[in-house]
Structures are given as structure tokens and as C-alpha cells.
JSON list of C-alpha atoms in Angstrom, two decimals:
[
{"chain": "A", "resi": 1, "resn": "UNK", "atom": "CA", "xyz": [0.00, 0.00, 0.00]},
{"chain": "A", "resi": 2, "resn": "UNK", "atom": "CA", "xyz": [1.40, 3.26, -1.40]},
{"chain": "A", "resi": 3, "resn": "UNK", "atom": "CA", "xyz": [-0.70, 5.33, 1.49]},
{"chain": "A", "resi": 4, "resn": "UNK", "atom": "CA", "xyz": [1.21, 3.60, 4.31]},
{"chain": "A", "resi": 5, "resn": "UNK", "atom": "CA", "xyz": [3.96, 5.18, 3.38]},
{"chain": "A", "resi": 6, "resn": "UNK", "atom": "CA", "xyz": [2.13, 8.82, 4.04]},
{"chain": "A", "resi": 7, "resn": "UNK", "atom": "CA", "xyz": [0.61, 7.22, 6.89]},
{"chain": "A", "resi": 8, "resn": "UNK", "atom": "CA", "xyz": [4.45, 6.45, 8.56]},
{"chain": "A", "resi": 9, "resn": "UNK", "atom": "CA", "xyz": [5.58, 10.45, 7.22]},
{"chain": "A", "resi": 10, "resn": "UNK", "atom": "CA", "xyz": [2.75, 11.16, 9.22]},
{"chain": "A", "resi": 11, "resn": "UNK", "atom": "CA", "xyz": [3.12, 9.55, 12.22]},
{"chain": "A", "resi": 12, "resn": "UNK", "atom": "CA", "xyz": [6.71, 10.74, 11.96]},
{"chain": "A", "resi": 13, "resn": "UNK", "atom": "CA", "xyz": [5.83, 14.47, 11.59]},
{"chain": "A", "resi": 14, "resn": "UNK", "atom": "CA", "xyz": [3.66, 14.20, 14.77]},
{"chain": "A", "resi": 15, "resn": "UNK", "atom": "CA", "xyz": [6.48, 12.70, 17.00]},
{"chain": "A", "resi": 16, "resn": "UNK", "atom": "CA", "xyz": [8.44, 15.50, 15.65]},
{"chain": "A", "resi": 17, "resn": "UNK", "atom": "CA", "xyz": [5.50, 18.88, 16.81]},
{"chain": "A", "resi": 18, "resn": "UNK", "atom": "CA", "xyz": [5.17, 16.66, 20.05]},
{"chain": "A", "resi": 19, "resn": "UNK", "atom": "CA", "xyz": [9.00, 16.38, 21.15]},
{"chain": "A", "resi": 20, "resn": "UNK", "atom": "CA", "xyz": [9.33, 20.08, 20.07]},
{"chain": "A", "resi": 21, "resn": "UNK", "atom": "CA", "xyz": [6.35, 20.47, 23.10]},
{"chain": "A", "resi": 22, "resn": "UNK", "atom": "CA", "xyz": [8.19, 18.60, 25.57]},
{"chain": "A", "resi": 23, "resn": "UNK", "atom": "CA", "xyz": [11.87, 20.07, 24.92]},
{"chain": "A", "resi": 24, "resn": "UNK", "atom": "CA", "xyz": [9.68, 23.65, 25.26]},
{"chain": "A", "resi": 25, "resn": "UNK", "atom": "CA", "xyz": [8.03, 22.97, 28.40]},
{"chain": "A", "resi": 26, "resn": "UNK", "atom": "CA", "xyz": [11.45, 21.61, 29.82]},
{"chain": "A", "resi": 27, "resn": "UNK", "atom": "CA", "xyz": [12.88, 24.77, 28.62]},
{"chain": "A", "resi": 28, "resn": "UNK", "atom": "CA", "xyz": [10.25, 27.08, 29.71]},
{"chain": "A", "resi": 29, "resn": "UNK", "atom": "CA", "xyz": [9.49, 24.97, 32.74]},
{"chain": "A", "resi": 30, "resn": "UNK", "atom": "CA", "xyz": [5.68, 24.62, 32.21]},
{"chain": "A", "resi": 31, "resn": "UNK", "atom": "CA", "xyz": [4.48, 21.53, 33.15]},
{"chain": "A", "resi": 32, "resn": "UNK", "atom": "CA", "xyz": [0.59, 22.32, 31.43]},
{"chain": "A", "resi": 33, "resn": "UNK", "atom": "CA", "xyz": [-0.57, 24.85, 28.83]},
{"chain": "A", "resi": 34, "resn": "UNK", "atom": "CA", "xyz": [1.79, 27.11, 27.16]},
{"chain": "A", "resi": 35, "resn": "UNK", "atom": "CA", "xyz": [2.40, 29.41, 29.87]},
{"chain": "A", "resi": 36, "resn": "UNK", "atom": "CA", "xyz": [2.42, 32.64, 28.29]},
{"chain": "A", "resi": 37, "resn": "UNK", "atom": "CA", "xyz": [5.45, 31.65, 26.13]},
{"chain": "A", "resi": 38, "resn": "UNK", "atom": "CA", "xyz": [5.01, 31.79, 22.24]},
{"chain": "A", "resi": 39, "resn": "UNK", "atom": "CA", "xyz": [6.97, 29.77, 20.92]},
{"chain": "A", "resi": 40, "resn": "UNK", "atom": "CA", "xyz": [5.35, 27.18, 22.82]},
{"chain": "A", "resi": 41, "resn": "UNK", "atom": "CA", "xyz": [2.18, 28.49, 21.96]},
{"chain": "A", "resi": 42, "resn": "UNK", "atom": "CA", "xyz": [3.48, 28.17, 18.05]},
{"chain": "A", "resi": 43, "resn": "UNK", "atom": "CA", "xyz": [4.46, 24.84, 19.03]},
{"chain": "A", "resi": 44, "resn": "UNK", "atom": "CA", "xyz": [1.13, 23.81, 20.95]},
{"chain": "A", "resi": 45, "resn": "UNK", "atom": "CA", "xyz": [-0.60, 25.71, 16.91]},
{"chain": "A", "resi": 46, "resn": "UNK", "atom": "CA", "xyz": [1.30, 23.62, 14.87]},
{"chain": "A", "resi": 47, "resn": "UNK", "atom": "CA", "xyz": [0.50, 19.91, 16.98]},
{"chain": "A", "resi": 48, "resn": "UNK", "atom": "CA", "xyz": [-2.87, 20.64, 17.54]},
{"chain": "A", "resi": 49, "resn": "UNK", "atom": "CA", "xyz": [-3.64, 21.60, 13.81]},
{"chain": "A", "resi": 50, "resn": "UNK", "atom": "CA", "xyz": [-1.53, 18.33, 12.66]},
{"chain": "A", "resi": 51, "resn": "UNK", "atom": "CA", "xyz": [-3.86, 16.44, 14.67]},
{"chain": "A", "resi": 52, "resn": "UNK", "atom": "CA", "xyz": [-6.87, 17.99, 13.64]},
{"chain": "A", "resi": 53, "resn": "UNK", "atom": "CA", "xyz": [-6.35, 17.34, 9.88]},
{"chain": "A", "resi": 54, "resn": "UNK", "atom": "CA", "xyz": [-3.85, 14.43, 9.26]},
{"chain": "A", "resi": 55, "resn": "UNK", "atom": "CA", "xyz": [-6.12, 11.48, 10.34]},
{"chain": "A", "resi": 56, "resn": "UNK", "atom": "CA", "xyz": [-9.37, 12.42, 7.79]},
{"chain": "A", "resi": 57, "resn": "UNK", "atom": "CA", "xyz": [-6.75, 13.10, 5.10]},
{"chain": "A", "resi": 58, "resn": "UNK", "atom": "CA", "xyz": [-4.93, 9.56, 5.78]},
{"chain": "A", "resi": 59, "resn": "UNK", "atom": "CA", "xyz": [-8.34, 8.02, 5.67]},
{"chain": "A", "resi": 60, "resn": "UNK", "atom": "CA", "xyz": [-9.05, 9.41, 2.55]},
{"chain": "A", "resi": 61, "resn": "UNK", "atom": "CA", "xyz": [-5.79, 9.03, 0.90]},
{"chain": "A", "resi": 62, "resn": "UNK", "atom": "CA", "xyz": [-6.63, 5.19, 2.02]},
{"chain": "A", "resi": 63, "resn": "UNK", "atom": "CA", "xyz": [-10.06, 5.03, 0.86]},
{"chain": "A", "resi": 64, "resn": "UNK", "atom": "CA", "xyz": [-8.43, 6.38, -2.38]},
{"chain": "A", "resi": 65, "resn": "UNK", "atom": "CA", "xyz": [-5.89, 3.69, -3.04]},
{"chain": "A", "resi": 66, "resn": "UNK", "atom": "CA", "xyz": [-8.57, 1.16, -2.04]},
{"chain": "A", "resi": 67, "resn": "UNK", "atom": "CA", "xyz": [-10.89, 2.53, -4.79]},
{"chain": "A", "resi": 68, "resn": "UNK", "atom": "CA", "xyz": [-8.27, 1.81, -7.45]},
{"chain": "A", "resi": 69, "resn": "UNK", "atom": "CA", "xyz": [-6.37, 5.75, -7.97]},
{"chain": "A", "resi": 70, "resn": "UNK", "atom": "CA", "xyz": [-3.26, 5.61, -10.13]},
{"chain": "A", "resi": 71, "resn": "UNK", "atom": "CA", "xyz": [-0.17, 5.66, -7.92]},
{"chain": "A", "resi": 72, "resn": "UNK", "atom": "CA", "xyz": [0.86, 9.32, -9.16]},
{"chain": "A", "resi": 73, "resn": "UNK", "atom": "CA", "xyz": [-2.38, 10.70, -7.99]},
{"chain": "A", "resi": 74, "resn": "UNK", "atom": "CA", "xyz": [-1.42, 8.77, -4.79]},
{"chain": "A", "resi": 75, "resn": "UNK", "atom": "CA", "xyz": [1.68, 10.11, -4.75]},
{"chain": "A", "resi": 76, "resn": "UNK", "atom": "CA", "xyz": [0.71, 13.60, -5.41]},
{"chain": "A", "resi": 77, "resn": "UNK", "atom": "CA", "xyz": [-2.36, 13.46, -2.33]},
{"chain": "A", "resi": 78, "resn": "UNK", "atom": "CA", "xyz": [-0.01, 12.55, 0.19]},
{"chain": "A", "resi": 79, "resn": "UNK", "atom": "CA", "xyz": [3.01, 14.63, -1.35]},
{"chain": "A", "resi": 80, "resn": "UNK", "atom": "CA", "xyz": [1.14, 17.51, -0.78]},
{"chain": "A", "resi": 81, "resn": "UNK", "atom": "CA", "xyz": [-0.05, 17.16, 2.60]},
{"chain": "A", "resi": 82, "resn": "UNK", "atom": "CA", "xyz": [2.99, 16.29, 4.17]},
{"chain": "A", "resi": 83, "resn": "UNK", "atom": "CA", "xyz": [4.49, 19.04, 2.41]},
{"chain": "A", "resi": 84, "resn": "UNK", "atom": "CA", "xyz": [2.05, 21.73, 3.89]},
{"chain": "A", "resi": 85, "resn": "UNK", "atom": "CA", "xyz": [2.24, 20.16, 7.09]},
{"chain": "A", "resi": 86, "resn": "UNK", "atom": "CA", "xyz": [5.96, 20.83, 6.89]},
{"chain": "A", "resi": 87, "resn": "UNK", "atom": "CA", "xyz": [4.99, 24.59, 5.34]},
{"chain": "A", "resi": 88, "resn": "UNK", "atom": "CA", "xyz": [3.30, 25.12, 8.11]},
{"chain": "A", "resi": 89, "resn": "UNK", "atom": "CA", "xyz": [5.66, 24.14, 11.17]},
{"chain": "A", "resi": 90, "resn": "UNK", "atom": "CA", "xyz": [8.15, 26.58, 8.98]},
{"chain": "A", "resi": 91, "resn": "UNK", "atom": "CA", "xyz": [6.37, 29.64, 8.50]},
{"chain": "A", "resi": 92, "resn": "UNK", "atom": "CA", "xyz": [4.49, 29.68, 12.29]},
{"chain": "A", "resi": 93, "resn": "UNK", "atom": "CA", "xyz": [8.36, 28.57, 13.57]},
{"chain": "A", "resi": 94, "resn": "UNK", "atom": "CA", "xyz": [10.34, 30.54, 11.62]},
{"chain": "A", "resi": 95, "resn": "UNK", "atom": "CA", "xyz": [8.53, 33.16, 9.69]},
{"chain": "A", "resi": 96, "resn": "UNK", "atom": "CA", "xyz": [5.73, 33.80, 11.85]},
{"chain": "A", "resi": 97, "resn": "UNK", "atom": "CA", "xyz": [1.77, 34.51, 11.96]},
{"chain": "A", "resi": 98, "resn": "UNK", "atom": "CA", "xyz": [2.12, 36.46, 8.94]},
{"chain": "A", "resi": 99, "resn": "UNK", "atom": "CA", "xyz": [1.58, 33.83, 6.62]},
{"chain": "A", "resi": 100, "resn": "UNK", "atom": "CA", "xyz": [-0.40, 31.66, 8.66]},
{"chain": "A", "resi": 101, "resn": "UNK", "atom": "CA", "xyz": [-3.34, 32.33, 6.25]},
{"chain": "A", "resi": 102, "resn": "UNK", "atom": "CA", "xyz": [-1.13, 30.91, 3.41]},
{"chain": "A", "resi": 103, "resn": "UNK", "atom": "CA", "xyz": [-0.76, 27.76, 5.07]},
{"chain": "A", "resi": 104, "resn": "UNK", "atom": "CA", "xyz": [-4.17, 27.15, 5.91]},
{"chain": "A", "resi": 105, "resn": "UNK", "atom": "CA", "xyz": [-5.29, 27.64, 2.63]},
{"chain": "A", "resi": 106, "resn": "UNK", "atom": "CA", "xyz": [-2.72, 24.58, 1.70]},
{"chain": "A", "resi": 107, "resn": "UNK", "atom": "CA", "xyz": [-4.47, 22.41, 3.92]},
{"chain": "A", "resi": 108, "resn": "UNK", "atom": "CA", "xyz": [-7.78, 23.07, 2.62]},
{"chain": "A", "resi": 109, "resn": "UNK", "atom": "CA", "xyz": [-6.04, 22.74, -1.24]},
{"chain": "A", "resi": 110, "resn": "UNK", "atom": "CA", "xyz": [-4.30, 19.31, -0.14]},
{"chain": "A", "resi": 111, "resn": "UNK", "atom": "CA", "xyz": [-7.95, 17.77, 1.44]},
{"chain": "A", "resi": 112, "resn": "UNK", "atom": "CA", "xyz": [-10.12, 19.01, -1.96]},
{"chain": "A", "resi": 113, "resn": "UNK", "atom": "CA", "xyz": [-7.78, 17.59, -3.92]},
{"chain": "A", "resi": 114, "resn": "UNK", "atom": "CA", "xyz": [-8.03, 14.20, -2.11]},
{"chain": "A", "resi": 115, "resn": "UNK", "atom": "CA", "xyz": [-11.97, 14.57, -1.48]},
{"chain": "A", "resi": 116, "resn": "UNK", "atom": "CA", "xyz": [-12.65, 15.13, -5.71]},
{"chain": "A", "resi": 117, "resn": "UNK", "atom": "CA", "xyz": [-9.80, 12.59, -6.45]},
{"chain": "A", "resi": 118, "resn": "UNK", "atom": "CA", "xyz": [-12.32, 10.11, -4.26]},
{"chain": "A", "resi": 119, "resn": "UNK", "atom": "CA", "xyz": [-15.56, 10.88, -6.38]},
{"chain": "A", "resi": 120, "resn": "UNK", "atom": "CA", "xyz": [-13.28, 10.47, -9.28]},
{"chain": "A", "resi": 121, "resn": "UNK", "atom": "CA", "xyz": [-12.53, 7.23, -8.08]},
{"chain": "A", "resi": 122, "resn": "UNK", "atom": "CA", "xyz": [-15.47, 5.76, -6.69]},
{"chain": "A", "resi": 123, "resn": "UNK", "atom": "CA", "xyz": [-16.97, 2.65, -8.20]},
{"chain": "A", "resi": 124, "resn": "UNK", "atom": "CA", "xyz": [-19.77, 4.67, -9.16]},
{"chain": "A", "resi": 125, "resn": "UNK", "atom": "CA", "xyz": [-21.44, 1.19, -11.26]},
{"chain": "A", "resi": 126, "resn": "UNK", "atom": "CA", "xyz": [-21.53, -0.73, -7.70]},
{"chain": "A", "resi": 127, "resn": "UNK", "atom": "CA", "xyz": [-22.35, 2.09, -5.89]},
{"chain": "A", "resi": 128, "resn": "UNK", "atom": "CA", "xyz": [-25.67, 2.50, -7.84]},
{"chain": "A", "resi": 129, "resn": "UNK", "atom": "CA", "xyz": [-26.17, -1.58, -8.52]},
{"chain": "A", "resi": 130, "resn": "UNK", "atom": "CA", "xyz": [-29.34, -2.58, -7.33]},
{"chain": "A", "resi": 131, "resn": "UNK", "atom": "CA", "xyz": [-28.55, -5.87, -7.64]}
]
């Protein structure tokens, strides 16, 4: 299965905005919350928005490769989502709020593209058997 692949990047990226939590909170010695500290608060952002998308677009990207996509368009879903993920950690980390509307829109992009590649994909002729 190409998504597991995605599914593992995934899983990865999420160790990764959870460590960067911890070694925060040791820094800033907070044991819950942010405590007033940005950069933990960016750090906190960037988890809790991984969190909050990744899983429906893994199921998705699944559901896809079950229904029969070609591996590019595989490819490309999950490309593109761990990408933005990544976009996203670097401009709230690095850049800053400024171009936190950017990145959103990225996430929205990467989870349209996977939602119409599913109707593409559907088996529309068992879908509608009545048989």
C-alpha cells in the first residue's frame, strides 16, 4: 500500500511537533498549557492543527488507493499534505503569523484535492447496482 507510506511520514511528523512540546516545556518549565510563552504556543498551533487534519486526510488518501487511484495521484495526495504540514511548522516557527493564512489555505487545497480525487474514483457502477 502506497498510502502507508504517508501514513508512517505522518506519524513521523507528529512525534516531531510533540518532542518540540516537551523540549519547550522543559525549557520554559511549564508543566501544562503554554504558559504565556510563544513559541510554545506556536508549538502547541502547529501539533494541535496536525492532529486535527492528518487522520481524515490519511483516511481518505486510504479510501483512495482502495478505490483503485493511479499511484501518481497517490503520490501527489499525500506529497502535498505532508508538504504543507511541513509549510506550516516553517512559517508559524520561523517566519511567523504572517503567513499563517497561506498555510491554511494549503491544507484546505491538499484535502479538496483528495476529497474530488475520491468521487473520481469511486466505483460509481456498484455504488448505484441494485442488484
Amino acid at each position: 500500500m502506497i498510502s502507508s507510506f504517508y501514513i508512517i511520514l505522518s506519524i513521523i511528523l507528529l512525534i516531531k511537533f510533540s518532542l518540540n512540546i516537551v523540549k519547550l516545556r522543559n525549557q520554559y518549565q511549564v508543566t501544562y498549557g503554554d504558559g504565556g510563552f510563544s513559541k510554545l504556543q506556536i508549538a502547541i498551533t502547529v501539533y494541535n492543527s496536525a492532529v486535527e487534519y492528518i487522520p481524515s486526510a490519511l483516511i481518505l488518501l486510504i479510501i483512495l488507493e482502495m478505490n483503485g487511484a493511479e499511484t501518481w495521484i497517490i503520490h501527489l495526495c499525500g506529497s502535498i499534505l505532508i508538504v504543507e504540514r511541513l509549510l506550516y511548522f516553517y512559517y508559524l516557527h520561523y517566519i511567523g503569523n504572517n503567513q499563517k493564512s497561506f498555510t491554511i489555505n494549503t491544507i484546505y487545497i491538499s484535502l479538496i484535492l483528495i476529497v474530488i480525487s475520491n468521487i473520481y474514483y469511486i466505483p460509481w457502477n456498484q455504488f448505484f447496482n441494485l442488484h
